[in-house]
Amino acid sequence: MLKTKDKPSQSRPREAACRGLAPSLLPARILAWVRGLLPALLILLAGGAVYSNTFSVPFHFDDFRNIRDNPTIRTWWLPWRIVMTEPRPVPQYTFALNYAVHGYEVWGYHLVNLAIHVSAGLLLYGIVRRTLSRTELPTRWGPVANQLALVIALIWTVHPLQTQAVTYIVQRHESLMGLFFLATFYAFLRAVEGGRPRLWYGAAIGFCALGMASKEVMAAAPPLVLWYDRVFVSGSWGELIRRRKGFYVGLFATYGVQISLLIAHCGRYANPAEGLVFVEGLTPWRYLLSQSGVIVHYLGLSFWPRNQCFDYGWPVAKSVGEVLPQALVVVSLLAATVWSVFRHPKWGFLGGWLFLILAPTSSIVPIRDLAFEHRMYLPLAAVAAGSVLGAYVILTALWRMLHVSTMWRTAAHLGVAGAAVLLLGCAAYVRNTVYATEMSLWSDVVRKAPLSARGWINLGMVLHENNQSLDAQACLERAIQLAPNDVDAHRNLGCVLHHFRRFSEAAEHYEIAIRLGGKDDELLPLLASALVPLGRVREAEELCRTVLQKRPTSVTAHVNLANAMAAEGRIAEALPHFQEALKIDPDTAEAHAGIARILADRDPKAAGDHLAEALRLMRWPRTGGLQRKAAECRVERRSSPCRNRRQWGPRTKARYRHQGGGFLTSSSETRCG
């Protein structure tokens, strides 16, 4: 049989070619992967570097009420309890998770805040990159979409105006809402670009619902997504409705989450004492006038972040003439936005982003605090995007006129962008140092906003906690000059006068605070503590019993009632109230000190244990870390009468008599602000 020669296989040359190309393709793939990952790494590194000095920043201001003194966050396994008691349950639940992991150690709270902020920066990068890469936009953006998106995201991430939303722990409300806001947009973009659209549409609706339960500003998300769709994605309203009718029904249905929370907590929002909305003496018109100056100030800080202030104490405008220049600027910007909507809709969307997100806090709804920097958390993205894109257009035209080569153009762009990011990042790093202590924060406030009564009140409180009571008295008297009807100013001045044993004057300020509408369950025990040294023990007892009838869990009332009884020598009656205070809050230093006084002669060992605990709690820093160090509990337990007498010297007795008198307690009941 003749053997025929086999024909060479056609696949062998292809396999050989592929084997020859494989080594060269592998580095290319790695290079492409690294190039795609580089923007994310730069955003992570920039955010981490700017906020690297914030992990030891202590609790400030509303952190105490929302975190440290909030019992609801101590039960993370009961999320429905947080939903029922908190108007913003999602961020509050994240605080509960923080507490479950590391208690009150502040580094963990700051770490989560930073992770939220950096994640939001990554989402912003993805949104801008995908928007600039769309075929509907001018071809000039396509080749540089990644670079421009990176610069915008970096500027937004490291801008000093963001420090309040990141470093101030409780403003996780703002940053977490911003994360869900941007996640809603990103999920929508992924859905319209194909690839599991139903999954991404569902994710967008879910993120929007979570944002609605985080902060009220999320109300701007559904209309902005609709606006974005019409401007950048859909060719007409008919196409938009035909393709995504069901999605928008679900997206706008998330308003139900926010409406339910508003109804459930309407008393808190409408209560003038809370200072949220419907503030007494502040009309919508006057608030709107005042906001024109606030918005111009926000925009000024966006371009030149100088003289930032934690609490501006912004004055209320009484007439148009007071804010006429600022009002003209705002009206001009609004008019330009409306004009752009019809002539240049893509640029007009940036103006819509700015004003719609600011609308809940900077329009006609009166809020006690007229200006807070964290309200620019999301609007700053529009300012950054408009500035970077505008600068790129101007520089490109300039290089074309000057016939600058491509290499030098690239170098100039990198230099300008790098300098902007570096300068803003350094400014943010320096700004974070202001938050290092309560003293530095409130000193900065009164220096930059000397008419802020709240700044003087809180500085006075901090000074007294640092044993500078004379300076504290001066600060609180200044606060009363600025705001004669401020309950906190009179209450805290009464506390300082109590410290100086000027009990009659202290009682007078407590009574003024009560007449001004202060909370009886906070102020009546303080008044009782001032009446006991004046010999009005029975009257003090009645005040404490009145509080306990309405609020049996009032630690301050139990402690001060026990002190009143002890002052008359009724030790057997006083001891149960000290013990009840410890059942309610085991960290009540005054109750431990009171029990130690009672047991000093009966049971020196037990008295020493309670004294050690009281000392530990009194040394426990109210303003930072809040770590319970075991070393502070090491007290020598010697039963020698001489040793016990030294432990209970006159100074120690006076100190705990004063603390037990109700000046500063470990609970939130007498905390200012």
XYZ file of C-alpha atoms in Angstrom:
673
model
C 0.000 0.000 0.000
C 1.333 3.390 -0.923
C 1.666 5.846 1.905
C 0.538 9.324 1.242
C 2.308 12.240 2.843
C 0.149 13.999 5.423
C -0.655 17.610 4.782
C 0.812 19.962 7.346
C -1.822 21.094 9.847
C -2.835 24.725 9.525
C -3.259 25.055 13.268
C 0.371 24.368 14.078
C 1.718 27.658 12.744
C -0.977 29.523 14.690
C -0.081 27.670 17.896
C 3.595 28.443 17.315
C 2.749 32.075 16.722
C 0.669 32.214 19.886
C 3.479 30.611 21.870
C 5.833 33.202 20.504
C 3.522 36.094 21.414
C 2.531 34.857 24.895
C 5.599 36.223 26.707
C 5.079 39.655 25.203
C 1.338 39.707 25.972
C 1.813 38.907 29.661
C 3.694 42.122 30.576
C 1.193 44.113 28.512
C -1.686 42.667 30.497
C 0.079 43.339 33.775
C 0.837 46.886 32.663
C -2.799 47.430 31.690
C -3.945 46.037 35.045
C -1.556 48.280 36.978
C -2.544 51.271 34.880
C -6.198 50.622 35.654
C -5.458 50.236 39.363
C -3.210 53.296 39.649
C -6.001 55.918 39.993
C -7.570 53.962 42.850
C -4.204 53.645 44.580
C -3.540 57.367 44.226
C -6.935 58.230 45.737
C -6.362 55.795 48.602
C -2.870 57.127 49.303
C -3.941 60.759 49.083
C -6.883 60.260 51.440
C -4.813 58.232 53.882
C -2.008 60.789 53.935
C -4.274 63.789 54.483
C -6.199 62.151 57.343
C -3.308 60.233 58.885
C -3.244 62.651 61.835
C -6.903 62.186 62.783
C -6.941 58.740 64.409
C -6.439 60.174 67.897
C -8.855 63.089 67.470
C -11.275 62.904 70.429
C -15.035 63.118 70.518
C -16.380 66.624 69.968
C -19.686 68.389 70.541
C -22.532 66.214 69.148
C -20.288 63.135 69.289
C -21.132 62.917 72.988
C -24.894 62.946 72.478
C -24.907 60.649 69.450
C -22.156 58.225 70.441
C -20.592 58.333 73.874
C -23.726 59.116 75.872
C -26.159 57.317 73.568
C -27.321 54.000 75.075
C -28.990 52.822 71.852
C -25.662 52.208 70.108
C -24.640 49.758 72.814
C -27.064 47.116 71.500
C -25.985 46.405 67.939
C -27.931 43.141 67.942
C -31.179 45.173 68.209
C -31.176 47.210 64.976
C -34.918 47.827 65.168
C -34.354 49.697 68.434
C -32.089 52.138 66.612
C -34.640 52.449 63.780
C -37.367 53.298 66.299
C -35.343 55.830 68.289
C -33.044 57.496 65.744
C -34.149 59.702 62.809
C -30.999 58.671 60.908
C -30.753 54.974 61.746
C -28.182 53.779 59.187
C -25.193 55.880 60.359
C -26.244 55.367 63.959
C -26.179 51.619 63.438
C -22.650 51.871 62.071
C -21.725 53.587 65.351
C -23.254 50.614 67.161
C -21.054 48.259 65.140
C -18.025 50.396 65.976
C -18.897 50.236 69.658
C -19.345 46.462 69.498
C -15.827 46.038 68.095
C -13.727 48.531 70.077
C -15.958 50.437 72.479
C -15.182 54.138 72.715
C -11.674 53.987 71.293
C -11.796 56.765 68.730
C -9.343 55.307 66.218
C -11.956 52.834 64.992
C -14.565 55.525 64.372
C -12.031 57.571 62.415
C -10.929 54.552 60.416
C -14.498 53.888 59.274
C -15.021 57.575 58.467
C -11.885 57.575 56.339
C -12.922 54.364 54.569
C -16.301 55.911 53.739
C -14.689 59.083 52.415
C -12.102 57.306 50.261
C -14.775 54.969 48.894
C -16.851 57.996 47.957
C -13.818 59.447 46.174
C -13.409 56.224 44.191
C -17.074 56.293 43.205
C -16.762 59.911 42.118
C -13.801 58.969 39.939
C -15.810 56.180 38.323
C -18.822 58.421 37.698
C -16.788 61.246 36.140
C -14.680 58.861 34.042
C -17.699 57.067 32.627
C -19.495 60.359 32.004
C -16.590 61.933 30.129
C -16.060 58.743 28.124
C -19.577 58.661 26.725
C -19.815 59.108 22.991
C -22.381 61.878 23.331
C -19.797 64.230 24.802
C -17.320 66.210 22.676
C -14.400 64.178 21.436
C -11.939 66.413 23.315
C -12.826 64.695 26.633
C -12.419 61.109 25.457
C -8.603 60.837 25.277
C -8.130 62.487 28.682
C -11.247 61.242 30.496
C -9.282 59.091 32.951
C -6.809 61.830 33.799
C -9.441 64.527 34.278
C -11.601 62.215 36.392
C -8.607 61.397 38.579
C -7.756 65.061 39.156
C -11.383 65.871 40.037
C -11.612 62.945 42.456
C -8.269 63.787 44.096
C -9.177 67.442 44.596
C -12.528 66.452 46.072
C -10.925 63.865 48.370
C -8.163 66.061 49.827
C -9.984 69.400 49.903
C -9.893 71.077 53.356
C -13.612 71.782 53.140
C -14.190 68.037 53.604
C -12.433 67.834 56.968
C -15.551 68.499 59.025
C -17.430 65.657 57.325
C -14.541 63.225 57.902
C -12.655 64.242 61.056
C -15.742 65.226 63.052
C -16.962 61.712 63.844
C -20.693 62.333 64.056
C -20.721 63.804 60.556
C -20.556 60.272 59.288
C -24.224 61.138 58.760
C -23.118 63.415 55.915
C -20.305 61.320 54.459
C -22.270 58.050 54.556
C -25.197 59.742 52.858
C -22.724 61.053 50.272
C -21.385 57.535 49.731
C -24.878 56.167 49.092
C -25.658 59.177 46.867
C -22.649 58.510 44.647
C -23.246 54.743 44.748
C -26.757 55.343 43.405
C -25.340 57.257 40.447
C -22.598 54.703 39.815
C -25.020 51.766 39.870
C -27.312 53.613 37.450
C -24.399 54.195 35.062
C -23.414 50.540 35.177
C -27.010 49.561 34.444
C -27.388 51.766 31.355
C -24.028 50.613 29.978
C -25.218 47.007 29.823
C -24.232 43.896 31.727
C -26.823 42.732 34.289
C -28.942 45.889 34.172
C -31.584 44.534 36.537
C -28.971 43.849 39.192
C -27.521 47.333 38.902
C -30.949 49.013 38.809
C -31.863 47.143 41.982
C -28.573 48.173 43.581
C -29.240 51.822 42.719
C -32.655 51.670 44.378
C -31.174 49.939 47.433
C -28.398 52.497 47.818
C -30.935 55.299 47.496
C -33.095 53.782 50.234
C -30.087 53.490 52.554
C -29.194 57.106 51.825
C -32.741 58.195 52.672
C -32.258 56.576 56.085
C -28.902 58.318 56.530
C -29.672 62.007 56.055
C -32.422 64.181 54.615
C -30.200 65.680 51.894
C -30.534 62.355 50.033
C -33.892 63.677 48.833
C -31.985 65.356 45.990
C -30.793 62.028 44.542
C -33.871 60.816 42.555
C -34.435 64.086 40.637
C -30.709 64.399 39.919
C -30.527 60.844 38.558
C -33.529 61.644 36.342
C -31.856 64.870 35.179
C -28.596 63.068 34.467
C -30.422 60.404 32.466
C -32.112 62.983 30.260
C -28.948 65.016 29.691
C -26.276 62.343 29.268
C -28.057 59.097 28.395
C -31.528 59.324 26.854
C -32.258 61.131 23.633
C -35.739 62.226 24.716
C -38.175 62.071 27.586
C -40.184 59.484 25.708
C -37.196 57.182 25.389
C -36.359 57.672 29.061
C -39.870 56.737 30.202
C -40.153 53.816 27.805
C -36.868 52.218 28.855
C -36.704 52.951 32.575
C -40.219 53.609 33.811
C -40.095 50.796 36.366
C -36.705 51.880 37.655
C -37.871 55.413 38.382
C -41.004 54.166 40.102
C -38.762 52.216 42.466
C -36.261 55.044 42.840
C -38.867 57.658 43.769
C -40.588 55.127 46.039
C -37.550 55.391 48.338
C -38.988 58.718 49.494
C -41.275 56.536 51.581
C -38.314 55.635 53.803
C -37.506 59.258 54.499
C -41.128 60.317 54.937
C -41.705 57.504 57.434
C -38.696 58.591 59.485
C -39.765 62.240 59.384
C -43.263 61.353 60.578
C -41.935 59.052 63.307
C -39.652 61.800 64.641
C -41.675 64.874 63.709
C -41.742 66.065 67.319
C -37.973 66.262 67.398
C -37.762 68.145 64.108
C -40.520 70.605 64.967
C -39.368 71.261 68.537
C -37.749 74.734 68.712
C -35.590 73.533 71.609
C -33.973 70.965 69.357
C -33.096 73.656 66.851
C -33.694 71.513 63.789
C -36.535 73.117 61.853
C -39.209 75.675 62.620
C -36.834 77.586 64.858
C -38.527 80.186 66.987
C -37.957 83.714 65.661
C -36.443 82.551 62.358
C -38.799 82.946 59.410
C -38.305 81.201 56.046
C -37.731 84.565 54.337
C -35.013 85.667 56.747
C -33.424 82.246 56.531
C -33.410 82.439 52.723
C -31.804 85.886 52.828
C -29.135 84.641 55.228
C -28.364 81.647 53.031
C -27.288 83.874 50.146
C -24.311 84.970 52.236
C -23.708 81.399 53.395
C -23.644 79.998 49.836
C -21.203 82.668 48.684
C -19.032 81.839 51.690
C -19.150 78.132 50.791
C -18.054 78.914 47.242
C -15.272 81.152 48.515
C -13.957 78.361 50.719
C -14.094 76.003 47.755
C -11.557 78.137 45.873
C -9.663 79.618 48.826
C -10.091 77.513 52.001
C -8.939 80.084 54.508
C -10.311 80.880 57.982
C -12.415 77.740 58.189
C -14.461 77.537 61.362
C -16.139 74.648 63.136
C -19.083 76.735 64.373
C -19.635 80.057 62.628
C -22.589 81.282 64.660
C -23.737 82.847 61.387
C -25.892 85.953 61.969
C -29.440 86.103 60.637
C -29.996 88.689 57.909
C -32.851 91.055 58.728
C -33.170 92.831 55.368
C -32.189 92.461 51.724
C -29.750 95.353 52.004
C -27.535 93.432 54.424
C -26.853 90.669 51.875
C -27.502 92.424 48.564
C -24.079 91.704 46.953
C -24.199 88.042 47.950
C -27.813 87.730 46.846
C -26.896 89.100 43.420
C -24.134 86.499 43.091
C -26.476 83.642 43.981
C -29.242 84.887 41.690
C -26.729 85.247 38.845
C -25.519 81.677 39.355
C -29.093 80.400 39.401
C -29.872 82.317 36.225
C -26.750 80.932 34.559
C -27.803 77.417 35.559
C -31.278 77.876 34.080
C -29.808 79.343 30.881
C -27.341 76.448 30.609
C -30.111 73.907 30.993
C -31.472 74.998 27.593
C -28.297 76.059 25.783
C -25.584 73.872 27.324
C -27.441 71.200 29.327
C -24.329 69.201 30.223
C -22.715 72.193 31.901
C -26.071 73.138 33.408
C -26.180 69.813 35.224
C -23.239 70.929 37.392
C -25.208 73.946 38.570
C -28.215 71.740 39.229
C -26.055 69.374 41.282
C -24.806 72.280 43.411
C -28.152 73.949 44.104
C -30.348 70.859 44.438
C -28.080 69.230 47.022
C -27.815 72.499 48.968
C -31.588 73.083 48.786
C -32.592 71.079 51.910
C -30.259 73.134 54.134
C -29.835 76.420 52.228
C -33.287 77.402 51.012
C -36.441 78.227 53.013
C -36.509 75.552 55.730
C -35.279 77.324 58.892
C -32.504 75.444 60.676
C -30.883 76.706 63.845
C -27.361 76.425 62.454
C -27.235 78.560 59.329
C -23.776 77.461 58.181
C -21.807 74.256 58.535
C -18.963 73.273 56.252
C -19.961 69.621 56.022
C -23.000 70.663 53.977
C -20.646 71.216 51.041
C -19.530 67.575 51.070
C -21.340 66.615 47.848
C -21.827 70.078 46.252
C -18.040 70.429 46.220
C -17.933 67.735 43.531
C -19.699 70.082 41.092
C -17.306 72.919 41.935
C -14.276 70.660 41.497
C -15.547 69.201 38.213
C -16.444 72.579 36.747
C -13.122 74.096 37.799
C -10.970 71.262 36.435
C -12.831 70.978 33.135
C -12.898 74.744 32.685
C -9.196 75.025 33.463
C -8.444 72.261 30.955
C -10.395 74.033 28.207
C -8.647 77.341 28.895
C -5.170 75.823 29.097
C -5.693 73.799 25.930
C -6.715 76.919 24.018
C -3.735 78.792 25.450
C -1.266 76.079 24.407
C -2.765 76.043 20.926
C -2.318 79.793 20.613
C 1.285 79.581 21.811
C 2.047 76.507 19.678
C 3.296 74.544 22.688
C 4.374 70.972 21.975
C 2.438 68.006 23.314
C 5.199 67.043 25.722
C 5.251 70.454 27.363
C 1.460 70.564 27.459
C 1.387 67.296 29.360
C 4.071 68.490 31.761
C 2.198 71.744 32.399
C -1.074 69.929 33.038
C 0.603 67.534 35.447
C 2.327 70.403 37.228
C -0.843 72.443 37.686
C -2.899 69.450 38.818
C -0.189 68.142 41.127
C 0.343 71.541 42.725
C -3.386 71.990 43.333
C -3.760 68.554 44.937
C -0.612 68.991 47.041
C -1.546 72.452 48.333
C -5.108 71.437 49.151
C -3.929 68.247 50.838
C -1.422 70.124 53.005
C -4.104 72.647 53.979
C -6.461 69.816 54.956
C -3.726 68.118 57.011
C -3.087 71.378 58.888
C -6.814 71.944 59.368
C -7.136 68.535 61.000
C -4.738 69.622 63.751
C -7.407 72.036 65.012
C -9.516 69.013 65.987
C -6.715 67.562 68.145
C -8.356 68.626 71.436
C -11.550 70.310 72.543
C -9.444 73.205 73.776
C -7.837 73.802 70.384
C -11.147 73.420 68.558
C -13.189 75.861 70.615
C -10.317 78.314 70.962
C -10.180 78.386 67.172
C -13.941 78.966 67.047
C -13.983 82.010 69.349
C -10.960 83.454 67.554
C -12.608 83.257 64.134
C -16.227 83.740 65.224
C -16.107 85.953 68.336
C -19.874 86.501 68.204
C -20.629 82.780 68.508
C -22.223 82.343 71.930
C -22.043 78.586 71.603
C -18.317 78.823 70.994
C -17.807 80.729 74.265
C -20.086 78.301 76.134
C -18.178 75.232 75.027
C -14.792 76.869 75.522
C -15.867 77.742 79.052
C -16.887 74.151 79.695
C -13.564 72.830 78.390
C -11.596 75.351 80.447
C -13.376 74.299 83.603
C -12.756 70.626 82.891
C -9.064 71.568 82.647
C -9.168 73.311 86.056
C -9.123 76.829 84.590
C -12.346 77.903 86.234
C -11.651 81.640 86.348
C -11.165 81.720 82.583
C -14.230 79.510 82.223
C -16.314 82.002 84.191
C -15.173 84.843 81.926
C -16.089 82.839 78.807
C -19.545 81.982 80.103
C -20.232 85.572 81.157
C -19.260 86.638 77.624
C -21.675 84.043 76.241
C -24.504 85.456 78.358
C -23.719 88.951 77.048
C -24.075 87.624 73.482
C -27.119 85.428 74.203
C -28.897 86.431 77.443
C -31.590 83.796 76.930
C -29.292 80.844 76.308
C -30.111 78.001 78.679
C -26.714 76.322 78.364
C -24.842 79.518 79.205
C -26.761 80.036 82.464
C -26.588 76.364 83.393
C -22.838 76.107 82.879
C -22.131 79.424 84.595
C -24.119 78.103 87.530
C -21.865 75.045 87.521
C -18.725 77.187 87.604
C -20.093 79.345 90.426
C -20.976 76.143 92.254
C -17.332 75.136 91.952
C -16.324 78.417 93.605
C -18.835 77.618 96.392
C -20.896 80.638 95.444
C -24.025 78.577 95.910
C -26.525 81.414 96.012
C -25.382 82.814 92.652
C -25.244 79.321 91.181
C -28.833 78.659 92.251
C -29.885 81.939 90.671
C -28.483 80.937 87.275
C -30.018 77.470 87.528
C -33.406 79.080 88.187
C -32.960 81.409 85.200
C -32.177 78.413 83.001
C -35.339 76.684 84.235
C -37.457 79.765 83.495
C -35.977 79.931 79.994
C -37.325 76.469 79.248
C -34.422 74.224 80.159
C -35.085 70.563 80.805
C -36.302 70.046 84.355
C -34.783 66.589 84.643
C -31.347 68.133 84.048
C -31.646 71.441 85.860
C -33.663 70.560 88.966
C -30.973 68.177 90.311
C -28.361 70.869 89.718
C -30.491 73.412 91.567
C -30.903 70.891 94.374
C -27.137 70.475 94.630
C -26.787 74.244 95.139
C -29.581 74.400 97.726
C -28.087 71.760 100.050
C -25.090 73.911 101.155
C -27.507 76.819 101.686
C -29.376 74.764 104.277
C -32.425 74.213 102.065
C -32.095 70.444 102.220
C -35.781 69.571 102.266
C -36.413 71.771 99.241
C -33.528 70.062 97.435
C -34.993 66.656 98.261
C -38.360 67.641 96.839
C -36.771 68.795 93.596
C -34.922 65.487 93.174
C -38.023 63.460 94.005
C -39.986 65.469 91.436
C -37.453 64.501 88.794
C -37.455 60.847 89.838
C -41.245 60.681 89.571
C -41.027 61.708 85.927
C -37.730 59.975 85.150
C -36.782 57.210 87.581
C -33.543 56.545 85.670
C -32.071 60.003 86.260
C -28.589 59.319 87.632
C -28.031 62.944 88.631
C -31.266 63.042 90.615
C -30.375 59.859 92.528
C -26.874 61.125 93.315
C -27.983 64.566 94.451
C -30.878 63.163 96.480
C -28.405 60.870 98.208
C -26.061 63.800 98.856
C -28.935 65.781 100.384
C -29.791 62.913 102.705
C -26.145 62.402 103.641
C -25.878 66.105 104.491
C -28.457 65.536 107.246
C -26.732 62.392 108.427
C -29.352 60.028 106.968
C -26.742 57.591 105.706
C -29.020 54.573 105.630
C -31.422 56.404 103.298
C -28.661 57.816 101.093
C -26.855 54.554 100.357
C -29.691 52.930 98.304
C -29.827 55.949 95.989
C -26.089 55.798 95.328
C -26.451 52.090 94.616
C -29.416 52.693 92.309
C -27.368 55.258 90.382
C -24.687 52.603 89.841
C -27.275 50.110 88.628
C -28.399 52.622 86.005
C -24.884 53.687 85.024
C -21.964 51.745 86.547
C -19.582 54.484 85.350
C -20.963 57.172 87.675
C -17.926 58.448 89.528
C -20.009 60.516 91.963
C -21.944 57.451 93.120
C -18.735 55.498 93.717
C -17.339 58.453 95.652
C -20.517 58.752 97.732
C -20.485 55.067 98.638
C -16.795 55.348 99.504
C -17.580 58.193 101.925
C -20.291 56.172 103.586
C -18.197 52.993 103.884
C -14.955 54.731 104.896
C -15.409 53.834 108.585
C -17.508 50.676 108.205
C -15.617 48.768 105.500
C -12.284 50.390 104.532
C -11.510 47.727 101.932
C -14.822 48.231 100.080
C -14.441 52.004 100.436
C -10.991 51.751 98.860
C -12.399 49.774 95.936
C -15.080 52.394 95.276
C -12.571 55.201 95.679
C -10.232 53.539 93.173
C -13.090 53.233 90.704
C -14.108 56.854 91.253
C -10.529 58.010 90.699
C -10.275 55.932 87.556
C -13.471 57.398 86.150
C -12.505 60.938 87.075
C -9.158 60.454 85.302
C -10.904 58.862 82.341
C -10.518 61.599 79.681
C -13.840 63.010 78.628
C -12.379 64.362 75.426
C -10.146 61.722 73.939
C -9.693 58.025 73.482
C -11.960 57.069 76.367
C -9.858 54.003 77.043
C -10.257 52.331 80.387
C -6.697 51.556 81.309
C -6.232 48.863 83.867
C -3.172 50.653 85.229
C -5.386 53.388 86.625
C -7.209 50.844 88.764
C -4.115 49.766 90.716
C -4.677 51.131 94.185
C -2.972 49.736 97.259
C -5.578 48.113 99.495
C -4.108 48.543 102.949
C -6.334 48.521 105.976
C -4.032 50.716 108.056
C -6.063 53.533 109.685
C -3.261 55.942 108.844
C -3.412 54.915 105.169
C -7.176 55.319 105.105
C -6.982 58.752 106.678
C -4.524 59.904 104.015
C -6.833 58.614 101.283
C -9.647 60.674 102.727
C -7.853 63.944 103.264
C -9.691 67.284 103.176
C -8.911 67.901 99.504
C -10.258 64.535 98.412
C -13.413 65.013 100.460
C -13.979 68.470 99.012
C -13.381 67.234 95.489
C -15.926 64.448 95.694
C -18.375 66.509 97.668
C -18.271 68.975 94.788
C -18.598 66.280 92.120
C -21.407 64.621 94.014
C -23.065 68.002 94.205
C -23.835 67.670 90.545
C -21.436 70.009 88.837
C -20.097 67.611 86.187
C -21.541 64.151 85.880
C -20.488 61.178 83.814
C -23.863 61.053 82.117
C -25.089 63.264 79.298
C -27.625 65.001 81.490
C -25.492 68.054 82.229
C -23.375 68.018 79.119
C -23.393 71.334 77.283
C -24.333 71.563 73.605
